[in-house]
Amino acid sequence: MAADQQQQTHDQTYDVVVLGAGPVGQTVADRVRAAGLDVAVVERELVGGECSYWACVPSKSLLRPVRAISHAQRVDGASEAVNGSADPAGVFGRRDRYVNDWDDTGQADWVAGIGATLVRGHGRLDGPRRVVVTTPSSREVVLAVRHAVVICTGSRSAIPDLPGLVEARPWTNREANDSSDVPNRLAVVGAGAVGVEMATAWHGLGSKVTLLARGARLLPRMEPFAGELVGRGLAAAGVDVRTGVTVRELSRAYPYCPVALALTDGTELEVDDVLFATGRKPLTDHIGLETVGLTPGSWLDVDDTCRVRAVEDGWLYAAGDVNHRALLTHQGKYQARIAGAAIGARAAGTPLDTAQWGVHSTTADHHAVPQAIFTDPEVAAVGLTEEQAVQAGRRIKIIDVEIGDVMGAKLYADGYSGRARMVVDVDSGHLLGVTMVGPGVTEMLHSATIAVAGQVPVDRLWHAVPCFPTISELWLRLLEAYRDSFVTLV
């Protein structure tokens, strides 16, 4: 190794160092800069992170053309104009534009524009308030920290250790979102949000897709009807949906040969590629956690200001996927805003709950996490499901409404089919959760989120008048059904 590559620089000191320049790390940097603190942001891959290049942005760009065709086919007068399927080259070109051809220049310029310092390389803790970065040229840059280090390194796909896995060369969310070749046959293992979205996208692009769900239903963490309706939609489109089965062994003789999957129900399946959408692991393996008494590869337990509980003196924070509260970009950015405000307030020696810092704790992480799933039909959910509310010991009333009965939904799509559920705490009169399944429902999710996060009394929701004729009249139907449930009891 050359002498300059072995060199370790003198310490550079910053108020805050952020590990990871994805949306969460960028938001932390922006908030602490707004508080007048200087900050260095360390990134080993592309500035913009997983969401920008291998998850949220590319996946939704792939899904939109597929769903647009499906929606047009449900409107008389428009369906006659749809005489083909999605054009893969056009869809991939659209995706490539939205990920800027995997060029992070624009996002790096944004980091510089807020006055933060971008340090490219692999960053790791080296004891309290100290970060060492190994740059692409193998130099080591030492960053000393006055106030806080914030870990925003995200997560990666968790693939089960199965016989034949290495030879099979399976896809993760990364290959599923950056590939420009459509496999003739694709197996998707896992039926959470990533699994059902990728089954939707790749079937729409021309693959013969088989979706394998380990459990009895799709989307197992959501209301049962959500997985039921999404599964029905996938099957109607032509996806082979199998529940109660997963992979026990894989084999691939040569790199471009088919993959043979031995399934737990005793059957075999031959495909050209297999995608594992079987959960996430924290990207905390090689970031020096052991130097501050933490376990490498672990999720990081934090308080409501995202400060890591197990580290003394309160200088270490963790926001986004790594704290395992809600593995969603929007929720990570919410945490980042609060962590940034908390760091700024503590650095200034002022109380967190003063007006200048705004929100001061991640309370929405506990009861109002929204999630949108861009399948056909779409799923939009926030707050607690019926099962979660019962487990929490709440006295609840469940209100279900068929969205297709709403005039705005009828106009949105001929033969509109969908369902909505409202979970109400009967003691407080507040909404605990809302789940909606149907075309276009993701655009109504924020109204539900406001109602749940704001603990708006049901009696007050009567005065939030939905516009006619829109799908949002669903809110009126839910309130009427809630009122009528009490009349029936009398």
GROMACS .gro file of C-alpha atoms in nm:
model
  490
    1MET     CA    1   0.000   0.000   0.000
    2ALA     CA    2   0.131   0.346  -0.089
    3ALA     CA    3   0.242   0.577   0.189
    4ASP     CA    4  -0.040   0.826   0.124
    5GLN     CA    5  -0.295   0.545   0.148
    6GLN     CA    6  -0.167   0.446   0.491
    7GLN     CA    7  -0.181   0.800   0.622
    8GLN     CA    8  -0.421   0.888   0.899
    9THR     CA    9  -0.526   1.252   0.902
   10HIS     CA   10  -0.526   1.474   1.207
   11ASP     CA   11  -0.855   1.502   1.391
   12GLN     CA   12  -1.124   1.718   1.235
   13THR     CA   13  -1.377   1.832   1.492
   14TYR     CA   14  -1.749   1.880   1.432
   15ASP     CA   15  -2.047   1.946   1.656
   16VAL     CA   16  -2.230   1.649   1.500
   17VAL     CA   17  -2.130   1.354   1.281
   18VAL     CA   18  -2.397   1.158   1.094
   19LEU     CA   19  -2.326   0.806   0.971
   20GLY     CA   20  -2.534   0.753   0.657
   21ALA     CA   21  -2.649   1.005   0.395
   22GLY     CA   22  -2.986   0.858   0.308
   23PRO     CA   23  -3.308   1.056   0.359
   24VAL     CA   24  -3.282   1.011   0.737
   25GLY     CA   25  -2.919   1.120   0.764
   26GLN     CA   26  -2.981   1.414   0.533
   27THR     CA   27  -3.276   1.528   0.745
   28VAL     CA   28  -3.072   1.508   1.066
   29ALA     CA   29  -2.796   1.714   0.902
   30ASP     CA   30  -3.046   1.973   0.783
   31ARG     CA   31  -3.202   2.010   1.129
   32VAL     CA   32  -2.874   2.044   1.319
   33ARG     CA   33  -2.747   2.294   1.062
   34ALA     CA   34  -3.066   2.493   1.119
   35ALA     CA   35  -2.976   2.491   1.489
   36GLY     CA   36  -2.641   2.652   1.406
   37LEU     CA   37  -2.426   2.343   1.454
   38ASP     CA   38  -2.158   2.223   1.212
   39VAL     CA   39  -2.199   1.869   1.083
   40ALA     CA   40  -2.015   1.606   0.881
   41VAL     CA   41  -2.214   1.340   0.695
   42VAL     CA   42  -2.038   1.010   0.620
   43GLU     CA   43  -2.155   0.789   0.331
   44ARG     CA   44  -1.996   0.472   0.193
   45GLU     CA   45  -2.229   0.427  -0.106
   46LEU     CA   46  -2.456   0.675  -0.287
   47VAL     CA   47  -2.574   0.994  -0.120
   48GLY     CA   48  -2.950   0.942  -0.102
   49GLY     CA   49  -2.931   0.589   0.034
   50GLU     CA   50  -3.144   0.280  -0.015
   51CYS     CA   51  -3.472   0.466  -0.055
   52SER     CA   52  -3.352   0.682  -0.343
   53TYR     CA   53  -3.183   0.412  -0.549
   54TRP     CA   54  -3.299   0.063  -0.448
   55ALA     CA   55  -3.630   0.092  -0.263
   56CYS     CA   56  -3.906   0.354  -0.241
   57VAL     CA   57  -3.830   0.566  -0.547
   58PRO     CA   58  -3.745   0.298  -0.806
   59SER     CA   59  -4.015   0.058  -0.684
   60LYS     CA   60  -4.289   0.319  -0.711
   61SER     CA   61  -4.163   0.430  -1.051
   62LEU     CA   62  -4.189   0.068  -1.167
   63LEU     CA   63  -4.533   0.020  -1.015
   64ARG     CA   64  -4.701   0.336  -1.142
   65PRO     CA   65  -4.719   0.243  -1.515
   66VAL     CA   66  -4.846  -0.106  -1.427
   67ARG     CA   67  -5.121   0.031  -1.203
   68ALA     CA   68  -5.208   0.313  -1.444
   69ILE     CA   69  -5.289   0.055  -1.712
   70SER     CA   70  -5.494  -0.149  -1.468
   71HIS     CA   71  -5.689   0.158  -1.354
   72ALA     CA   72  -5.761   0.269  -1.711
   73GLN     CA   73  -5.894  -0.077  -1.790
   74ARG     CA   74  -6.161  -0.027  -1.521
   75VAL     CA   75  -6.315   0.283  -1.677
   76ASP     CA   76  -6.557   0.241  -1.967
   77GLY     CA   77  -6.450   0.463  -2.254
   78ALA     CA   78  -6.089   0.456  -2.142
   79SER     CA   79  -6.047   0.079  -2.137
   80GLU     CA   80  -6.097   0.067  -2.514
   81ALA     CA   81  -5.782   0.277  -2.557
   82VAL     CA   82  -5.570   0.029  -2.360
   83ASN     CA   83  -5.475  -0.240  -2.607
   84GLY     CA   84  -5.147  -0.369  -2.470
   85SER     CA   85  -4.933  -0.423  -2.162
   86ALA     CA   86  -4.660  -0.212  -2.007
   87ASP     CA   87  -4.353  -0.154  -2.222
   88PRO     CA   88  -4.056  -0.270  -2.013
   89ALA     CA   89  -3.805  -0.044  -2.190
   90GLY     CA   90  -4.022   0.260  -2.125
   91VAL     CA   91  -4.083   0.163  -1.763
   92PHE     CA   92  -3.713   0.102  -1.698
   93GLY     CA   93  -3.627   0.431  -1.866
   94ARG     CA   94  -3.872   0.610  -1.639
   95ARG     CA   95  -3.720   0.444  -1.333
   96ASP     CA   96  -3.369   0.534  -1.445
   97ARG     CA   97  -3.469   0.900  -1.471
   98TYR     CA   98  -3.606   0.900  -1.117
   99VAL     CA   99  -3.289   0.743  -0.977
  100ASN     CA  100  -3.075   0.978  -1.188
  101ASP     CA  101  -2.907   0.675  -1.345
  102TRP     CA  102  -2.765   0.598  -0.999
  103ASP     CA  103  -2.566   0.923  -1.004
  104ASP     CA  104  -2.576   1.099  -0.665
  105THR     CA  105  -2.424   1.431  -0.777
  106GLY     CA  106  -2.745   1.623  -0.718
  107GLN     CA  107  -2.793   1.486  -0.366
  108ALA     CA  108  -2.426   1.545  -0.280
  109ASP     CA  109  -2.468   1.904  -0.397
  110TRP     CA  110  -2.773   1.936  -0.170
  111VAL     CA  111  -2.567   1.825   0.132
  112ALA     CA  112  -2.305   2.085   0.047
  113GLY     CA  113  -2.579   2.343  -0.008
  114ILE     CA  114  -2.701   2.321   0.352
  115GLY     CA  115  -2.346   2.382   0.474
  116ALA     CA  116  -2.271   2.024   0.578
  117THR     CA  117  -1.945   1.846   0.502
  118LEU     CA  118  -1.975   1.523   0.303
  119VAL     CA  119  -1.710   1.262   0.383
  120ARG     CA  120  -1.717   0.966   0.145
  121GLY     CA  121  -1.606   0.634   0.288
  122HIS     CA  122  -1.686   0.373   0.549
  123GLY     CA  123  -1.741   0.531   0.890
  124ARG     CA  124  -1.714   0.352   1.223
  125LEU     CA  125  -1.717   0.450   1.586
  126ASP     CA  126  -1.379   0.448   1.759
  127GLY     CA  127  -1.478   0.504   2.118
  128PRO     CA  128  -1.691   0.785   2.264
  129ARG     CA  129  -1.737   1.092   2.041
  130ARG     CA  130  -1.492   0.970   1.781
  131VAL     CA  131  -1.549   0.841   1.425
  132VAL     CA  132  -1.289   0.700   1.186
  133VAL     CA  133  -1.365   0.704   0.813
  134THR     CA  134  -1.181   0.483   0.566
  135THR     CA  135  -1.199   0.670   0.237
  136PRO     CA  136  -1.217   0.510  -0.112
  137SER     CA  137  -0.840   0.566  -0.141
  138SER     CA  138  -0.788   0.374   0.188
  139ARG     CA  139  -0.689   0.684   0.385
  140GLU     CA  140  -0.828   0.721   0.735
  141VAL     CA  141  -1.001   1.041   0.839
  142VAL     CA  142  -1.057   1.090   1.212
  143LEU     CA  143  -1.361   1.295   1.313
  144ALA     CA  144  -1.387   1.419   1.671
  145VAL     CA  145  -1.735   1.510   1.793
  146ARG     CA  146  -1.844   1.779   2.040
  147HIS     CA  147  -2.213   1.695   2.084
  148ALA     CA  148  -2.356   1.394   1.899
  149VAL     CA  149  -2.300   1.105   1.661
  150VAL     CA  150  -2.617   0.996   1.482
  151ILE     CA  151  -2.632   0.648   1.331
  152CYS     CA  152  -2.852   0.647   1.020
  153THR     CA  153  -2.703   0.348   0.840
  154GLY     CA  154  -3.037   0.180   0.762
  155SER     CA  155  -3.097  -0.187   0.698
  156ARG     CA  156  -3.037  -0.459   0.442
  157SER     CA  157  -3.231  -0.760   0.318
  158ALA     CA  158  -3.244  -1.058   0.550
  159ILE     CA  159  -3.221  -1.381   0.350
  160PRO     CA  160  -3.261  -1.717   0.525
  161ASP     CA  161  -2.956  -1.943   0.520
  162LEU     CA  162  -3.075  -2.217   0.287
  163PRO     CA  163  -2.891  -2.496   0.104
  164GLY     CA  164  -2.796  -2.385  -0.248
  165LEU     CA  165  -2.848  -2.015  -0.176
  166VAL     CA  166  -2.510  -1.895  -0.304
  167GLU     CA  167  -2.537  -2.082  -0.633
  168ALA     CA  168  -2.893  -1.959  -0.686
  169ARG     CA  169  -2.781  -1.594  -0.674
  170PRO     CA  170  -3.117  -1.471  -0.546
  171TRP     CA  171  -3.253  -1.120  -0.590
  172THR     CA  172  -3.305  -0.890  -0.297
  173ASN     CA  173  -3.494  -0.561  -0.313
  174ARG     CA  174  -3.186  -0.415  -0.484
  175GLU     CA  175  -3.189  -0.646  -0.785
  176ALA     CA  176  -3.568  -0.626  -0.798
  177ASN     CA  177  -3.546  -0.248  -0.833
  178ASP     CA  178  -3.239  -0.200  -1.052
  179SER     CA  179  -3.272  -0.488  -1.297
  180SER     CA  180  -3.357  -0.407  -1.659
  181ASP     CA  181  -3.412  -0.767  -1.772
  182VAL     CA  182  -3.753  -0.926  -1.730
  183PRO     CA  183  -3.725  -1.290  -1.622
  184ASN     CA  184  -3.974  -1.523  -1.788
  185ARG     CA  185  -4.052  -1.681  -1.452
  186LEU     CA  186  -3.998  -1.517  -1.113
  187ALA     CA  187  -4.061  -1.655  -0.766
  188VAL     CA  188  -4.119  -1.400  -0.492
  189VAL     CA  189  -4.058  -1.541  -0.144
  190GLY     CA  190  -4.233  -1.338   0.126
  191ALA     CA  191  -4.571  -1.170   0.131
  192GLY     CA  192  -4.507  -0.849   0.321
  193ALA     CA  193  -4.514  -0.506   0.157
  194VAL     CA  194  -4.202  -0.561  -0.057
  195GLY     CA  195  -4.315  -0.905  -0.171
  196VAL     CA  196  -4.663  -0.806  -0.286
  197GLU     CA  197  -4.540  -0.485  -0.450
  198MET     CA  198  -4.267  -0.662  -0.645
  199ALA     CA  199  -4.507  -0.939  -0.747
  200THR     CA  200  -4.736  -0.666  -0.882
  201ALA     CA  201  -4.459  -0.482  -1.067
  202TRP     CA  202  -4.284  -0.778  -1.229
  203HIS     CA  203  -4.605  -0.950  -1.331
  204GLY     CA  204  -4.709  -0.624  -1.496
  205LEU     CA  205  -4.375  -0.615  -1.679
  206GLY     CA  206  -4.430  -0.961  -1.825
  207SER     CA  207  -4.295  -1.217  -1.579
  208LYS     CA  208  -4.490  -1.523  -1.481
  209VAL     CA  209  -4.483  -1.463  -1.105
  210THR     CA  210  -4.531  -1.712  -0.822
  211LEU     CA  211  -4.574  -1.555  -0.479
  212LEU     CA  212  -4.488  -1.776  -0.181
  213ALA     CA  213  -4.625  -1.677   0.163
  214ARG     CA  214  -4.499  -1.864   0.467
  215GLY     CA  215  -4.815  -1.789   0.666
  216ALA     CA  216  -5.182  -1.833   0.598
  217ARG     CA  217  -5.229  -1.484   0.456
  218LEU     CA  218  -5.056  -1.202   0.277
  219LEU     CA  219  -4.958  -0.884   0.466
  220PRO     CA  220  -4.976  -1.063   0.802
  221ARG     CA  221  -4.919  -0.750   1.012
  222MET     CA  222  -5.219  -0.570   0.868
  223GLU     CA  223  -5.592  -0.623   0.898
  224PRO     CA  224  -5.677  -0.969   0.755
  225PHE     CA  225  -5.897  -0.827   0.481
  226ALA     CA  226  -5.602  -0.628   0.342
  227GLY     CA  227  -5.406  -0.941   0.256
  228GLU     CA  228  -5.721  -1.112   0.136
  229LEU     CA  229  -5.809  -0.837  -0.113
  230VAL     CA  230  -5.450  -0.792  -0.234
  231GLY     CA  231  -5.419  -1.168  -0.283
  232ARG     CA  232  -5.744  -1.172  -0.474
  233GLY     CA  233  -5.620  -0.888  -0.696
  234LEU     CA  234  -5.289  -1.060  -0.766
  235ALA     CA  235  -5.461  -1.389  -0.849
  236ALA     CA  236  -5.709  -1.217  -1.079
  237ALA     CA  237  -5.419  -1.055  -1.264
  238GLY     CA  238  -5.254  -1.393  -1.316
  239VAL     CA  239  -5.006  -1.426  -1.027
  240ASP     CA  240  -4.982  -1.774  -0.877
  241VAL     CA  241  -5.040  -1.699  -0.508
  242ARG     CA  242  -4.951  -1.978  -0.265
  243THR     CA  243  -4.995  -1.952   0.111
  244GLY     CA  244  -4.858  -2.170   0.389
  245VAL     CA  245  -4.547  -2.257   0.192
  246THR     CA  246  -4.189  -2.136   0.151
  247VAL     CA  247  -3.851  -2.252   0.022
  248ARG     CA  248  -3.643  -2.518   0.198
  249GLU     CA  249  -3.368  -2.563  -0.063
  250LEU     CA  250  -3.247  -2.410  -0.391
  251SER     CA  251  -3.032  -2.541  -0.674
  252ARG     CA  252  -2.886  -2.386  -0.990
  253ALA     CA  253  -2.642  -2.589  -1.195
  254TYR     CA  254  -2.489  -2.299  -1.390
  255PRO     CA  255  -2.521  -1.919  -1.370
  256TYR     CA  256  -2.777  -1.886  -1.650
  257CYS     CA  257  -2.970  -2.205  -1.583
  258PRO     CA  258  -3.314  -2.203  -1.415
  259VAL     CA  259  -3.341  -2.214  -1.037
  260ALA     CA  260  -3.508  -2.518  -0.884
  261LEU     CA  261  -3.690  -2.450  -0.557
  262ALA     CA  262  -3.777  -2.731  -0.322
  263LEU     CA  263  -4.078  -2.611  -0.123
  264THR     CA  264  -4.189  -2.699   0.228
  265ASP     CA  265  -4.512  -2.855   0.101
  266GLY     CA  266  -4.311  -3.122  -0.084
  267THR     CA  267  -4.350  -2.970  -0.430
  268GLU     CA  268  -4.087  -2.821  -0.658
  269LEU     CA  269  -4.090  -2.499  -0.858
  270GLU     CA  270  -3.862  -2.403  -1.147
  271VAL     CA  271  -3.806  -2.034  -1.219
  272ASP     CA  272  -3.552  -1.813  -1.392
  273ASP     CA  273  -3.493  -1.593  -1.086
  274VAL     CA  274  -3.601  -1.586  -0.724
  275LEU     CA  275  -3.655  -1.277  -0.510
  276PHE     CA  276  -3.635  -1.302  -0.132
  277ALA     CA  277  -3.848  -1.041   0.045
  278THR     CA  278  -3.819  -1.198   0.386
  279GLY     CA  279  -3.742  -0.909   0.617
  280ARG     CA  280  -3.458  -0.672   0.705
  281LYS     CA  281  -3.143  -0.668   0.920
  282PRO     CA  282  -2.980  -0.357   1.068
  283LEU     CA  283  -2.667  -0.229   0.894
  284THR     CA  284  -2.474  -0.206   1.219
  285ASP     CA  285  -2.227  -0.494   1.175
  286HIS     CA  286  -1.909  -0.303   1.098
  287ILE     CA  287  -1.958   0.044   1.242
  288GLY     CA  288  -1.760   0.006   1.565
  289LEU     CA  289  -2.046  -0.054   1.808
  290GLU     CA  290  -1.819  -0.277   2.017
  291THR     CA  291  -1.598   0.026   2.093
  292VAL     CA  292  -1.884   0.185   2.290
  293GLY     CA  293  -2.013  -0.131   2.459
  294LEU     CA  294  -2.281  -0.227   2.206
  295THR     CA  295  -2.326  -0.547   2.005
  296PRO     CA  296  -2.234  -0.531   1.634
  297GLY     CA  297  -2.522  -0.620   1.406
  298SER     CA  298  -2.787  -0.533   1.664
  299TRP     CA  299  -3.088  -0.305   1.648
  300LEU     CA  300  -3.033   0.005   1.862
  301ASP     CA  301  -3.278   0.076   2.144
  302VAL     CA  302  -3.356   0.448   2.169
  303ASP     CA  303  -3.569   0.684   2.374
  304ASP     CA  304  -3.827   0.920   2.226
  305THR     CA  305  -3.557   1.165   2.117
  306CYS     CA  306  -3.374   0.881   1.937
  307ARG     CA  307  -3.089   0.882   2.189
  308VAL     CA  308  -2.938   0.535   2.237
  309ARG     CA  309  -3.030   0.426   2.588
  310ALA     CA  310  -2.733   0.198   2.659
  311VAL     CA  311  -2.460   0.460   2.598
  312GLU     CA  312  -2.359   0.693   2.881
  313ASP     CA  313  -2.349   1.072   2.854
  314GLY     CA  314  -2.620   1.080   2.585
  315TRP     CA  315  -2.401   1.159   2.285
  316LEU     CA  316  -2.508   0.866   2.060
  317TYR     CA  317  -2.833   0.875   1.862
  318ALA     CA  318  -2.990   0.635   1.611
  319ALA     CA  319  -3.266   0.727   1.367
  320GLY     CA  320  -3.446   0.534   1.094
  321ASP     CA  321  -3.437   0.160   1.035
  322VAL     CA  322  -3.152   0.095   1.279
  323ASN     CA  323  -3.371   0.163   1.583
  324HIS     CA  324  -3.634  -0.087   1.461
  325ARG     CA  325  -3.930   0.133   1.550
  326ALA     CA  326  -4.079   0.164   1.203
  327LEU     CA  327  -3.882   0.062   0.895
  328LEU     CA  328  -4.034   0.331   0.672
  329THR     CA  329  -3.859   0.628   0.513
  330HIS     CA  330  -4.120   0.883   0.617
  331GLN     CA  331  -4.109   0.762   0.975
  332GLY     CA  332  -3.729   0.773   0.976
  333LYS     CA  333  -3.737   1.133   0.854
  334TYR     CA  334  -3.987   1.213   1.130
  335GLN     CA  335  -3.745   1.067   1.383
  336ALA     CA  336  -3.460   1.261   1.222
  337ARG     CA  337  -3.640   1.593   1.263
  338ILE     CA  338  -3.695   1.523   1.631
  339ALA     CA  339  -3.341   1.394   1.687
  340GLY     CA  340  -3.200   1.703   1.516
  341ALA     CA  341  -3.415   1.932   1.727
  342ALA     CA  342  -3.315   1.746   2.045
  343ILE     CA  343  -2.944   1.771   1.961
  344GLY     CA  344  -2.981   2.141   1.889
  345ALA     CA  345  -3.168   2.209   2.211
  346ARG     CA  346  -2.927   2.012   2.426
  347ALA     CA  347  -2.628   2.179   2.263
  348ALA     CA  348  -2.785   2.518   2.341
  349GLY     CA  349  -2.875   2.413   2.696
  350THR     CA  350  -3.245   2.488   2.647
  351PRO     CA  351  -3.552   2.272   2.721
  352LEU     CA  352  -3.668   2.051   2.437
  353ASP     CA  353  -4.034   2.150   2.467
  354THR     CA  354  -3.990   2.520   2.403
  355ALA     CA  355  -4.154   2.667   2.095
  356GLN     CA  356  -3.828   2.719   1.904
  357TRP     CA  357  -3.765   2.343   1.884
  358GLY     CA  358  -4.123   2.241   1.802
  359VAL     CA  359  -4.195   1.871   1.854
  360HIS     CA  360  -3.971   1.711   2.110
  361SER     CA  361  -4.045   1.337   2.114
  362THR     CA  362  -4.133   1.063   1.868
  363THR     CA  363  -4.483   0.997   2.002
  364ALA     CA  364  -4.621   0.903   1.658
  365ASP     CA  365  -4.386   0.605   1.654
  366HIS     CA  366  -4.606   0.448   1.917
  367HIS     CA  367  -4.958   0.497   1.783
  368ALA     CA  368  -4.980   0.666   1.443
  369VAL     CA  369  -4.743   0.503   1.193
  370PRO     CA  370  -4.882   0.528   0.836
  371GLN     CA  371  -4.800   0.282   0.560
  372ALA     CA  372  -4.898   0.282   0.192
  373ILE     CA  373  -4.864  -0.029  -0.025
  374PHE     CA  374  -4.884   0.032  -0.398
  375THR     CA  375  -5.038  -0.293  -0.513
  376ASP     CA  376  -5.360  -0.332  -0.715
  377PRO     CA  377  -5.570  -0.270  -0.509
  378GLU     CA  378  -5.371  -0.028  -0.294
  379VAL     CA  379  -5.348  -0.056   0.084
  380ALA     CA  380  -5.335   0.241   0.319
  381ALA     CA  381  -5.317   0.195   0.694
  382VAL     CA  382  -5.232   0.395   1.005
  383GLY     CA  383  -5.239   0.320   1.375
  384LEU     CA  384  -5.356  -0.001   1.539
  385THR     CA  385  -5.530  -0.297   1.382
  386GLU     CA  386  -5.819  -0.462   1.563
  387GLU     CA  387  -5.588  -0.735   1.692
  388GLN     CA  388  -5.326  -0.487   1.814
  389ALA     CA  389  -5.586  -0.276   1.991
  390VAL     CA  390  -5.729  -0.580   2.170
  391GLN     CA  391  -5.379  -0.691   2.273
  392ALA     CA  392  -5.321  -0.342   2.412
  393GLY     CA  393  -5.627  -0.384   2.633
  394ARG     CA  394  -5.839  -0.116   2.464
  395ARG     CA  395  -6.218  -0.131   2.453
  396ILE     CA  396  -6.294  -0.085   2.088
  397LYS     CA  397  -6.564  -0.072   1.826
  398ILE     CA  398  -6.489  -0.192   1.473
  399ILE     CA  399  -6.659  -0.022   1.179
  400ASP     CA  400  -6.631  -0.175   0.830
  401VAL     CA  401  -6.755  -0.011   0.511
  402GLU     CA  402  -6.751  -0.122   0.148
  403ILE     CA  403  -6.579   0.162  -0.039
  404GLY     CA  404  -6.753   0.065  -0.363
  405ASP     CA  405  -7.081   0.196  -0.217
  406VAL     CA  406  -6.941   0.552  -0.219
  407MET     CA  407  -7.045   0.752  -0.526
  408GLY     CA  408  -6.697   0.901  -0.568
  409ALA     CA  409  -6.553   0.550  -0.579
  410LYS     CA  410  -6.808   0.441  -0.841
  411LEU     CA  411  -6.700   0.733  -1.058
  412TYR     CA  412  -6.331   0.661  -0.999
  413ALA     CA  413  -6.357   0.306  -1.134
  414ASP     CA  414  -6.646   0.106  -1.277
  415GLY     CA  415  -6.710  -0.189  -1.050
  416TYR     CA  416  -6.493  -0.038  -0.776
  417SER     CA  417  -6.416  -0.295  -0.508
  418GLY     CA  418  -6.259  -0.209  -0.174
  419ARG     CA  419  -6.306  -0.202   0.200
  420ALA     CA  420  -6.228   0.028   0.489
  421ARG     CA  421  -6.208  -0.030   0.864
  422MET     CA  422  -6.210   0.219   1.148
  423VAL     CA  423  -6.096   0.111   1.497
  424VAL     CA  424  -6.247   0.337   1.763
  425ASP     CA  425  -6.158   0.357   2.132
  426VAL     CA  426  -6.504   0.364   2.291
  427ASP     CA  427  -6.374   0.514   2.616
  428SER     CA  428  -6.200   0.815   2.460
  429GLY     CA  429  -6.404   0.845   2.142
  430HIS     CA  430  -6.083   0.871   1.935
  431LEU     CA  431  -5.971   0.671   1.636
  432LEU     CA  432  -5.700   0.415   1.709
  433GLY     CA  433  -5.653   0.296   1.354
  434VAL     CA  434  -5.778   0.308   0.997
  435THR     CA  435  -5.718   0.061   0.713
  436MET     CA  436  -5.836   0.117   0.355
  437VAL     CA  437  -5.799  -0.115   0.058
  438GLY     CA  438  -5.894  -0.012  -0.295
  439PRO     CA  439  -5.785   0.192  -0.598
  440GLY     CA  440  -5.667   0.542  -0.505
  441VAL     CA  441  -5.686   0.501  -0.127
  442THR     CA  442  -5.321   0.586  -0.059
  443GLU     CA  443  -5.397   0.950  -0.140
  444MET     CA  444  -5.648   0.953   0.148
  445LEU     CA  445  -5.404   0.815   0.403
  446HIS     CA  446  -5.290   1.149   0.541
  447SER     CA  447  -5.643   1.246   0.647
  448ALA     CA  448  -5.658   0.923   0.848
  449THR     CA  449  -5.313   0.989   0.991
  450ILE     CA  450  -5.418   1.336   1.109
  451ALA     CA  451  -5.727   1.190   1.275
  452VAL     CA  452  -5.527   0.920   1.456
  453ALA     CA  453  -5.220   1.128   1.546
  454GLY     CA  454  -5.431   1.426   1.650
  455GLN     CA  455  -5.670   1.208   1.852
  456VAL     CA  456  -5.958   1.393   1.690
  457PRO     CA  457  -6.286   1.297   1.861
  458VAL     CA  458  -6.527   1.111   1.636
  459ASP     CA  459  -6.792   1.370   1.725
  460ARG     CA  460  -6.568   1.639   1.579
  461LEU     CA  461  -6.499   1.445   1.256
  462TRP     CA  462  -6.864   1.502   1.157
  463HIS     CA  463  -6.765   1.865   1.095
  464ALA     CA  464  -6.484   1.773   0.854
  465VAL     CA  465  -6.710   1.764   0.549
  466PRO     CA  466  -6.579   1.548   0.259
  467CYS     CA  467  -6.610   1.685  -0.092
  468PHE     CA  468  -6.870   1.531  -0.325
  469PRO     CA  469  -6.815   1.327  -0.539
  470THR     CA  470  -6.477   1.196  -0.418
  471ILE     CA  471  -6.368   0.871  -0.263
  472SER     CA  472  -6.310   1.069   0.058
  473GLU     CA  473  -6.687   1.054   0.119
  474LEU     CA  474  -6.585   0.722   0.267
  475TRP     CA  475  -6.531   0.919   0.590
  476LEU     CA  476  -6.899   1.010   0.601
  477ARG     CA  477  -7.002   0.647   0.544
  478LEU     CA  478  -6.771   0.535   0.828
  479LEU     CA  479  -6.916   0.792   1.067
  480GLU     CA  480  -7.271   0.701   0.972
  481ALA     CA  481  -7.197   0.332   1.031
  482TYR     CA  482  -7.043   0.419   1.369
  483ARG     CA  483  -7.352   0.618   1.468
  484ASP     CA  484  -7.588   0.347   1.346
  485SER     CA  485  -7.403   0.082   1.546
  486PHE     CA  486  -7.517   0.255   1.865
  487VAL     CA  487  -7.872   0.302   1.739
  488THR     CA  488  -7.888  -0.070   1.667
  489LEU     CA  489  -7.776  -0.146   2.021
  490VAL     CA  490  -8.059   0.067   2.161
   0.00000   0.00000   0.00000
